[in-house]
Short mmCIF file of C-alpha atoms and ligand atoms in Angstrom, two decimals:
data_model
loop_
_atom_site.label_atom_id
_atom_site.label_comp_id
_atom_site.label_asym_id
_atom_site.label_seq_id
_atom_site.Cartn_x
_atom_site.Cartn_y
_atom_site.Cartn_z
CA UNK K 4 24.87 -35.77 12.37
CA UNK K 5 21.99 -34.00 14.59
CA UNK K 6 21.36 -32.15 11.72
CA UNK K 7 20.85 -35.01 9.40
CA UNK K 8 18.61 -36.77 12.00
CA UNK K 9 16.26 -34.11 12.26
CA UNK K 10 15.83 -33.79 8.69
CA UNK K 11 15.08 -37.46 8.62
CA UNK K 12 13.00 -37.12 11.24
CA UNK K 13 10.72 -33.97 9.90
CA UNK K 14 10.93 -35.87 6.12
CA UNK K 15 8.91 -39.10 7.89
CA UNK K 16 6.74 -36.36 9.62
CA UNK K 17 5.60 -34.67 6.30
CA UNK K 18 5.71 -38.68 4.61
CA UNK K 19 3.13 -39.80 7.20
CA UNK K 20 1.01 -36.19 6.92
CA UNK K 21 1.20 -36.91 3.14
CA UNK K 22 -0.14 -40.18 3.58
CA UNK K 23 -2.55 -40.11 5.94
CA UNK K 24 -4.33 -36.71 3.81
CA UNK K 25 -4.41 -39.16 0.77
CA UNK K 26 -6.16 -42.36 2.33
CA UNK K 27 -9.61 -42.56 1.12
CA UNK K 28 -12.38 -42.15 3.13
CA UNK K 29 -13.72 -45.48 5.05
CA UNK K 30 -16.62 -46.65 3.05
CA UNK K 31 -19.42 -46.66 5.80
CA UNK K 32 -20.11 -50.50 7.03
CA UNK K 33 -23.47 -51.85 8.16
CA UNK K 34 -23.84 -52.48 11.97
CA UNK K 35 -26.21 -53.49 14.78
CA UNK K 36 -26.64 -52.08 18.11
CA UNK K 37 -29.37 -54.78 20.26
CA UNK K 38 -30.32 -54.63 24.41
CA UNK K 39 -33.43 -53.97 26.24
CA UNK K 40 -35.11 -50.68 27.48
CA UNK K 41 -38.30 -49.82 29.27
CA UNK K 42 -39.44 -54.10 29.88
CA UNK K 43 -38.92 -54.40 25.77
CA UNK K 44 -36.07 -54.59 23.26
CA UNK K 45 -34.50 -52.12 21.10
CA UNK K 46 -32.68 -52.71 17.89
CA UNK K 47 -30.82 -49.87 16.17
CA UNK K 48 -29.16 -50.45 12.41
CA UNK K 49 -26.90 -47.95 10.99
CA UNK K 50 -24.06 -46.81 8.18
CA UNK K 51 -20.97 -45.72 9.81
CA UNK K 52 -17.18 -46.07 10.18
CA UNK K 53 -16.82 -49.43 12.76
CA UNK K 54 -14.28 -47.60 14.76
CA UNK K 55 -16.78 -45.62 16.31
CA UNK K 56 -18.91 -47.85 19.40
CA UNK K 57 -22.03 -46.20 20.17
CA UNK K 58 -23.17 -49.02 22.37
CA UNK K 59 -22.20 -47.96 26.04
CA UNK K 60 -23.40 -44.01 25.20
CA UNK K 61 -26.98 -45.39 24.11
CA UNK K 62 -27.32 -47.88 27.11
CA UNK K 63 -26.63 -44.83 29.33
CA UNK K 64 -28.73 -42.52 27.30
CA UNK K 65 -31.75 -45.19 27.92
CA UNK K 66 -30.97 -46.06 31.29
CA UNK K 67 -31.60 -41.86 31.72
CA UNK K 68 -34.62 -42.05 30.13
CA UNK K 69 -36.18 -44.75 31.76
CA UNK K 70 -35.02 -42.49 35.38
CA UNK K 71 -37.48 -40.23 34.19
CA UNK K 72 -40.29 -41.90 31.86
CA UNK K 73 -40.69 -45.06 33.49
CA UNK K 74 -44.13 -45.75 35.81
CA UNK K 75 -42.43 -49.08 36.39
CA UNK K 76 -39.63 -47.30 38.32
CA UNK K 77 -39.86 -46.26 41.84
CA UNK K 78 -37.60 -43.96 41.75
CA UNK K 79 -37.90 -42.46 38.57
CA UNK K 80 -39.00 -38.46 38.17
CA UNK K 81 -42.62 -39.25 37.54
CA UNK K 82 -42.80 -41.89 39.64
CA UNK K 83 -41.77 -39.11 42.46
CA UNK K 84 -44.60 -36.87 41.17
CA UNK K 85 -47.26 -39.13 41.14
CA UNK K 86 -46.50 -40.06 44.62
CA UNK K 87 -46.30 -36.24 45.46
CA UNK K 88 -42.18 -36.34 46.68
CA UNK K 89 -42.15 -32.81 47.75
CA UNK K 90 -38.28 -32.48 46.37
CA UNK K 91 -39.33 -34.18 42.85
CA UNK K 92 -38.71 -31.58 39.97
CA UNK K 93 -39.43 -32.68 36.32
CA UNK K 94 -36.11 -32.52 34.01
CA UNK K 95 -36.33 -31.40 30.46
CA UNK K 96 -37.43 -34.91 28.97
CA UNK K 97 -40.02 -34.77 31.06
CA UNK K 98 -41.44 -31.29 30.14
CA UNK K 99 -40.83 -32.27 25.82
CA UNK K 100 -43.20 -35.36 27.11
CA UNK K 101 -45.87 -33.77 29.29
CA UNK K 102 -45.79 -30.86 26.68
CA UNK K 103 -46.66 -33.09 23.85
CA UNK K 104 -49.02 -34.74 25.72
CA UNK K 105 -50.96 -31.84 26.64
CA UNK K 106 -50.82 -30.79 22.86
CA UNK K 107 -52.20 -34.26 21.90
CA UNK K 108 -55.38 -34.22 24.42
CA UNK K 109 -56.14 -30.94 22.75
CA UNK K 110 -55.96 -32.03 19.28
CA UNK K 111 -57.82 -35.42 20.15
CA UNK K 112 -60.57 -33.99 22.17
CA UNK K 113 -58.80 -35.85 25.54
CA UNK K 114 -59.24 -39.41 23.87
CA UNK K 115 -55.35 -39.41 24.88
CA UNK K 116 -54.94 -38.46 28.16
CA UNK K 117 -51.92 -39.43 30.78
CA UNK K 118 -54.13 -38.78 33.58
CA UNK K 119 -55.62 -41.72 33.05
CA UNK K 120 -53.03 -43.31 35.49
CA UNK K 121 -54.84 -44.38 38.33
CA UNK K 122 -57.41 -46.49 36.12
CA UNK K 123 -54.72 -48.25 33.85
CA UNK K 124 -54.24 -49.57 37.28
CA UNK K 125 -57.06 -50.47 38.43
CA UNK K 126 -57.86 -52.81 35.19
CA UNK K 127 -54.72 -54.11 36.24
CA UNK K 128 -52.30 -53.01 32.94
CA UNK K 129 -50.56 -50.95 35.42
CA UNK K 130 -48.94 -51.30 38.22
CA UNK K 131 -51.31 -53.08 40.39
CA UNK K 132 -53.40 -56.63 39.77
CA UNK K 133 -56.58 -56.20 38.52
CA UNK K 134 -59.75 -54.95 41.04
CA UNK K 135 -62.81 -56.40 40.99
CA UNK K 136 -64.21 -53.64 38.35
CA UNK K 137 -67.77 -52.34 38.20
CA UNK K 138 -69.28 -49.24 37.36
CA UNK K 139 -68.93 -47.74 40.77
CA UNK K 140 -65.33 -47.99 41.14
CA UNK K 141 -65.00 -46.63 37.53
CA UNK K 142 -67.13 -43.86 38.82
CA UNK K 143 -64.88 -43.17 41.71
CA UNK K 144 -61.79 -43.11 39.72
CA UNK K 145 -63.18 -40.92 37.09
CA UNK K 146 -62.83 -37.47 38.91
CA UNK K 147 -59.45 -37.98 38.90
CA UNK K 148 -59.18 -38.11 35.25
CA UNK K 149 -58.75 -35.53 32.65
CA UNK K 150 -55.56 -33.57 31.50
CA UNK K 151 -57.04 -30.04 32.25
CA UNK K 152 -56.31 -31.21 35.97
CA UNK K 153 -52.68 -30.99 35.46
CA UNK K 154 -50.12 -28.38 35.44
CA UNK K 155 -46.05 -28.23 34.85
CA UNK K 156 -44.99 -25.37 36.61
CA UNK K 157 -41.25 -24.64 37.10
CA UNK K 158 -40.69 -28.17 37.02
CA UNK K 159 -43.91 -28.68 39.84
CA UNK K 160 -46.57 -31.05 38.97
CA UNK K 161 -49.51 -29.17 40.32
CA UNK K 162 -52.65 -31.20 40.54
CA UNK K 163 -56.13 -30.91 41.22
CA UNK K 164 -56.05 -33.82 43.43
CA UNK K 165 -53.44 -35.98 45.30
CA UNK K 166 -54.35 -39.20 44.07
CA UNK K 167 -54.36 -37.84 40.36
CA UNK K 168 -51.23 -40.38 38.75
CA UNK K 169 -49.89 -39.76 34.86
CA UNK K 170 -49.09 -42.37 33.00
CA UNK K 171 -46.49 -41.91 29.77
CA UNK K 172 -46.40 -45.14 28.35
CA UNK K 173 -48.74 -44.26 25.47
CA UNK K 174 -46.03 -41.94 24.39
CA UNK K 175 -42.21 -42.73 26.54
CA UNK K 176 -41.37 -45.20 24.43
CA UNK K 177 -41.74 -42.76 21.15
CA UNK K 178 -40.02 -40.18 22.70
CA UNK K 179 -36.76 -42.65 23.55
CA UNK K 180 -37.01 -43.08 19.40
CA UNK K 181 -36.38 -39.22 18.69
CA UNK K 182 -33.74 -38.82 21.62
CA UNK K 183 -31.73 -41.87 20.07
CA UNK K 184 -32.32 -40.57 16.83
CA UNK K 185 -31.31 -36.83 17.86
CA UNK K 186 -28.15 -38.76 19.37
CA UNK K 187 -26.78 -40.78 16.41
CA UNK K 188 -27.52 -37.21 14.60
CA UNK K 189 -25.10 -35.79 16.79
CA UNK K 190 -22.35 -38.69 16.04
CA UNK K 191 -22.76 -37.78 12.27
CA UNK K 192 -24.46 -40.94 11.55
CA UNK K 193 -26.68 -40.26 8.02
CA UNK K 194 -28.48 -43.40 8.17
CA UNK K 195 -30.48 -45.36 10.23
CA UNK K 196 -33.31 -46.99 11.69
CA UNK K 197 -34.35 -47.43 15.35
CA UNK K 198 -37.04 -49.84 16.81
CA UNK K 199 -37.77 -49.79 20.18
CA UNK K 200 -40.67 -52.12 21.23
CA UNK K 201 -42.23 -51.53 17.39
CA UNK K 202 -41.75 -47.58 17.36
CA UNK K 203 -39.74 -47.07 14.74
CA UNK K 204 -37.65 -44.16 12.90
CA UNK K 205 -35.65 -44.48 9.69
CA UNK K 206 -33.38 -42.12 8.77
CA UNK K 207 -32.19 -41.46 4.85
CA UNK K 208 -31.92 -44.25 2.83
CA UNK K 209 -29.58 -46.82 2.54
CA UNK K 210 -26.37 -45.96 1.29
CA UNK K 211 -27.36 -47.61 -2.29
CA UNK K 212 -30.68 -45.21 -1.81
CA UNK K 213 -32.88 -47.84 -1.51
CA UNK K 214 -35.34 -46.72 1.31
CA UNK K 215 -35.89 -49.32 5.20
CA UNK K 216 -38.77 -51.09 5.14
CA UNK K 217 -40.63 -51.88 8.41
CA UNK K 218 -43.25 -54.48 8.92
CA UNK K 219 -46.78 -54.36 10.17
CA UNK K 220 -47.69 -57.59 12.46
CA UNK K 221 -50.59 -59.15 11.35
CA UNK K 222 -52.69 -59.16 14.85
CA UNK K 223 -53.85 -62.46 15.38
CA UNK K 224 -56.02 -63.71 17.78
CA UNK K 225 -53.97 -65.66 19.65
CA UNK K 226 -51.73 -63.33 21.76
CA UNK K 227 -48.48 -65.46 21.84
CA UNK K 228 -48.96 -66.64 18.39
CA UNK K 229 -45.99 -66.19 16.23
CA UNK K 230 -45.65 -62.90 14.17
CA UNK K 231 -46.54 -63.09 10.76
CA UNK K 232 -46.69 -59.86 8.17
CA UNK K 233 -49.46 -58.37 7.65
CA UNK K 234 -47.58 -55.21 5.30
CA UNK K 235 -44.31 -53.57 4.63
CA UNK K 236 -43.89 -49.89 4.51
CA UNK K 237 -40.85 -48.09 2.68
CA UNK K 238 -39.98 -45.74 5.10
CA UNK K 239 -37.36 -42.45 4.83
CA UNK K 240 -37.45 -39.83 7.34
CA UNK K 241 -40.77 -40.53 8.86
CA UNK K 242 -41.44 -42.71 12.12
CA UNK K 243 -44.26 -45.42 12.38
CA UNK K 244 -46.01 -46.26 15.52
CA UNK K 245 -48.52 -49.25 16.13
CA UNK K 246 -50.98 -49.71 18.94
CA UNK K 247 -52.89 -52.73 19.01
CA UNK K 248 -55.52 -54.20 21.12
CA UNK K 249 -54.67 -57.80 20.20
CA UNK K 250 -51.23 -58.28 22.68
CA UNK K 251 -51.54 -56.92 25.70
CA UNK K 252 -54.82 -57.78 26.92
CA UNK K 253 -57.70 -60.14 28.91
CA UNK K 254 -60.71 -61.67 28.23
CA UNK K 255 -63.52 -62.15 30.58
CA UNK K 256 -67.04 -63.63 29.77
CA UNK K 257 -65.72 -63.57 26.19
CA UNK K 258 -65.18 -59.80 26.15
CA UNK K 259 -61.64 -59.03 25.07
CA UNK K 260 -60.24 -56.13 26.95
CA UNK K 261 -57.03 -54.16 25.63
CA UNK K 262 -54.85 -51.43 27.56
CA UNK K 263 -56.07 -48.80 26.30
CA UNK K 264 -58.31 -46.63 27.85
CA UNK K 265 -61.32 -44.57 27.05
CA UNK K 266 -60.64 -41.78 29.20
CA UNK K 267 -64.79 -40.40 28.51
CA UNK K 268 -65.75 -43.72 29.91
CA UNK K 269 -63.52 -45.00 31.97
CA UNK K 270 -63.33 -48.33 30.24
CA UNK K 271 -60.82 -50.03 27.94
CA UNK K 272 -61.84 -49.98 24.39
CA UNK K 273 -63.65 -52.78 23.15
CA UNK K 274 -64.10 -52.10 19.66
CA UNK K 275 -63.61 -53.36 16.10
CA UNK K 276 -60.30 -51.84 15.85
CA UNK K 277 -57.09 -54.72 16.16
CA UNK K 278 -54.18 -52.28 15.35
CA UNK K 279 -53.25 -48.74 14.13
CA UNK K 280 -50.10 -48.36 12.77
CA UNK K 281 -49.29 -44.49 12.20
CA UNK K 282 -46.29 -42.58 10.34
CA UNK K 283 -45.38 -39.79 11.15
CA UNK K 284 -42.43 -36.97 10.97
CA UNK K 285 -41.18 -37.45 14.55
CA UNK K 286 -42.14 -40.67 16.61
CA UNK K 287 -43.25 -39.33 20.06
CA UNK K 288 -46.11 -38.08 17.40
CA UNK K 289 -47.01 -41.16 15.51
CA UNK K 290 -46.82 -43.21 19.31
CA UNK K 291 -49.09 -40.74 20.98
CA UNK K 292 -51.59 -40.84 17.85
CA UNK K 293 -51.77 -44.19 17.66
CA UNK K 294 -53.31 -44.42 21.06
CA UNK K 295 -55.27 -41.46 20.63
CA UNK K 296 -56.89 -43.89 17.28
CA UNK K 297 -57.35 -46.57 19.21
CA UNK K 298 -59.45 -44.76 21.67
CA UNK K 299 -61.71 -44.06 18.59
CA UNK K 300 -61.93 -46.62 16.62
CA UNK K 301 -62.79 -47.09 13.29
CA UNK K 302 -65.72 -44.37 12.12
CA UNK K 303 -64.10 -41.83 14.08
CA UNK K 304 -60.66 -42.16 13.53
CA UNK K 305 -61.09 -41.49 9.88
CA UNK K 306 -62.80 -38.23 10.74
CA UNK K 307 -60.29 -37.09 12.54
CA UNK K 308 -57.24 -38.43 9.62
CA UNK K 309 -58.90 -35.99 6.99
CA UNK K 310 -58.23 -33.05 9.44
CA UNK K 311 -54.96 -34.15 10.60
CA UNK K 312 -51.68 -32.85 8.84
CA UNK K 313 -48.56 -34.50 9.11
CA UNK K 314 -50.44 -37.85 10.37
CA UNK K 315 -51.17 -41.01 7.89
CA UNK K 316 -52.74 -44.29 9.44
CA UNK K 317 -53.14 -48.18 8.26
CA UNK K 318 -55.91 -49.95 10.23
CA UNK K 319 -56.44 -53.02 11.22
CA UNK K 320 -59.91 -54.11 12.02
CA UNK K 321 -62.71 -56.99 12.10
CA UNK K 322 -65.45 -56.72 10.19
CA UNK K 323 -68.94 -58.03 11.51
CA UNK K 324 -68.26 -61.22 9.82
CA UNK K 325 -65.33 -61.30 11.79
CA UNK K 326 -63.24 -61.05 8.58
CA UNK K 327 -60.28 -58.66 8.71
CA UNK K 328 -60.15 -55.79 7.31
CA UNK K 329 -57.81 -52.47 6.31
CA UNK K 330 -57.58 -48.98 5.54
CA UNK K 331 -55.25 -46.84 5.51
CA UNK K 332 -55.30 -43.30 4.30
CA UNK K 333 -53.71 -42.47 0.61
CA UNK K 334 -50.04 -41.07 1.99
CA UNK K 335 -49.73 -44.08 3.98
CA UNK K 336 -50.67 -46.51 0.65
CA UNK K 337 -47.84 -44.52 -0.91
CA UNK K 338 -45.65 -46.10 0.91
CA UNK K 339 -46.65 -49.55 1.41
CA UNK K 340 -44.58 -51.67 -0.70
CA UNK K 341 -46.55 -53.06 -3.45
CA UNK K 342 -45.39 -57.18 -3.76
CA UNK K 343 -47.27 -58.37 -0.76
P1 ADP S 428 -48.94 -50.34 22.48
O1 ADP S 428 -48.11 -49.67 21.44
O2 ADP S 428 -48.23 -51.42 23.24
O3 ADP S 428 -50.30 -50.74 22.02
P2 ADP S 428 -49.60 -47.72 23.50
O4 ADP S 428 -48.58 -46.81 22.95
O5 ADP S 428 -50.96 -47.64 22.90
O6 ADP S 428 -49.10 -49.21 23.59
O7 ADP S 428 -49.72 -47.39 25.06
C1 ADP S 428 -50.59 -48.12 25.89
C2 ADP S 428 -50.37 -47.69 27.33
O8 ADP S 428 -50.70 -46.30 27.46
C3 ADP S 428 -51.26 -48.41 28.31
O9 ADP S 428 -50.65 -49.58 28.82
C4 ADP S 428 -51.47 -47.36 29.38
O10 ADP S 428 -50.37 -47.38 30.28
C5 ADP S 428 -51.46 -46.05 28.62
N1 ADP S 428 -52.79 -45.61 28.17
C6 ADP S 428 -53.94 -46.34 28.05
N2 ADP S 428 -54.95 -45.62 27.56
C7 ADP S 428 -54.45 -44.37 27.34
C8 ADP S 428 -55.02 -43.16 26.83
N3 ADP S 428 -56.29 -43.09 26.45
N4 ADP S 428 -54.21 -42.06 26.75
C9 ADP S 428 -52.91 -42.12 27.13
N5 ADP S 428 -52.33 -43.24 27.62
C10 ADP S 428 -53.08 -44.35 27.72
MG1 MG S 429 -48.71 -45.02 21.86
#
């Protein structure tokens, strides 16, 4: 009788073995991950088997960023630095950021620069309200400007001068792209796209192979206006990036000021350029380049596209008619879809 039992008993163990080695694969299912990171939203898409929730592990993986990215935290690592906490040491997000950084201000002769901390400020896109801003408090702010006054060292910030503050939010927000992406990598998920704030990464194609597409905003005048399409790129492992100077900004005496910076002048840019959307293999790159373009504007940022590898651009821009106008550069027209 005990025999017979275990026999049964080891025949239902090889039956369910059996079984379970012939079910078929799940067929991967389309799903949505939504919540909000560093003041803005994120939105993540992706093929996978629905048993597996990646929801809790990304909110925690953001919430860690954001302890050491984030200006707008107090307590955050670079918060610490730039208010020179003695026991503050930068973690190894920090260094892949401040690294690429440095890299960038190279490469674009310093017209990105995260030094330029304590005058996002002081025009009042930082953390403080706006100062009464002339030409001699731009002058006094100035010497504390420029990335060659900066220096990670074993996880020190050394700088040339207390008061020096960096400022990553030309470039966090990029960065939190590729660590998500590097994550969902890690899970074994083959395809996806991630949009945080408008930074955006798409990895392989659909399942059916048809490529994500990713719109451009149209940048309208009016800053709360609703969003309307200006173009749609195809997009397969690359990452797009837009700055623009046409939402986060003030006017004054009819002169339109935008957050960006001009570190050489110590002004934000007031130029023809509305938005620069750039792609390219990594998004921490295509973020930090599309500041870096919006510091130069038009004439100069096309210069600098024929020497750049790796980078393609789409700008937006008014014409002295006032008429808008584009260009983009011929890798990024290879990808814009055609019917619009
Ligand atoms: P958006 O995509 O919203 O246009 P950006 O990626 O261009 O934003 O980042 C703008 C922010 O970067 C500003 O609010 C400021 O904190 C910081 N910043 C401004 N000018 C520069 C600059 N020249 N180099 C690096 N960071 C800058
Ligand atoms: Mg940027």
């Amino acid at each position: 009788m005990q025999l017979f039992i275990r026999v049964n008993y080891l025949f239902t163990i090889v039956c369910v073995l059996l079984l379970s080695s012939c079910r078929q694969p799940k067929e991967p299912v389309l799903l949505k991950i939504a919540g909000e990171t560093q003041g803005t939203y994120y939105a993540i898409t992706y093929y996978a088997d629905d048993s597996i929730s990646l929801h809790p592990a990304i909110d925690s993986l953001l919430h860690r960023f954001d302890s050491t990215a984030s200006t707008y935290k107090p307590n955050s690592i670079i918060s610490r630095l730039n208010n020179n906490d003695p026991h503050a040491r930068a973690d190894e997000m920090f260094g892949i950021i401040f690294r690429k950084s440095m890299e960038v201000s190279e490469k674009t002769y310093g017209a990105f620069d995260i030094t330029v901390g304590p005058l996002v400020n002081a025009w009042g896109f930082g953390l403080s309200n706006r100062l009464k801003m002339d030409q001699h408090i731009v002058d006094s702010l100035k010497p504390l400007v420029g990335y060659h006054k900066v220096k990670l060292n074993n996880g020190k910030l050394l700088k040339t001068d207390p008061r020096i503050r960096i400022d990553f939010n030309a470039i966090a927000q990029g960065y939190a792209v590729d660590v998500v992406s590097a994550f969902l990598d890690s899970k074994g998920i083959q395809s996806y796209i991630i949009d945080i704030g408008g930074e955006v990464l798409a990895r392989r194609s659909k399942p059916g192979g048809e490529k994500w597409s990713v719109a451009i905003e149209m940048p309208t005048r009016q800053a709360d206006d609703e969003r309307t399409v200006q173009a749609v790129v195809m997009l397969q492992d690359m990452a797009i990036s837009t700055s623009g100077s046409y939402r986060k900004f003030y006017e004054e005496n009819g002169i339109r000021y935008s957050h960006t910076i001009d570190p050489a002048s110590g002004y934000p840019v007031v130029h023809s350029l509305l938005s620069v959307s750039v792609m390219a293999s990594d998004c921490m790159t295509a973020d930090a380049y599309a500041t870096a373009l919006m510091v130069m504007g038009v004439e100069k940022g096309k210069e600098f596209l024929k020497h750049s590898k790796g980078l393609e651009a789409y700008f937006i821009y008014s014409a002295p008619d006032s008429s808008m106008k584009t260009y983009c550069t011929k890798g990024f027209e290879k990808l814009l879809k055609k019917d619009n």
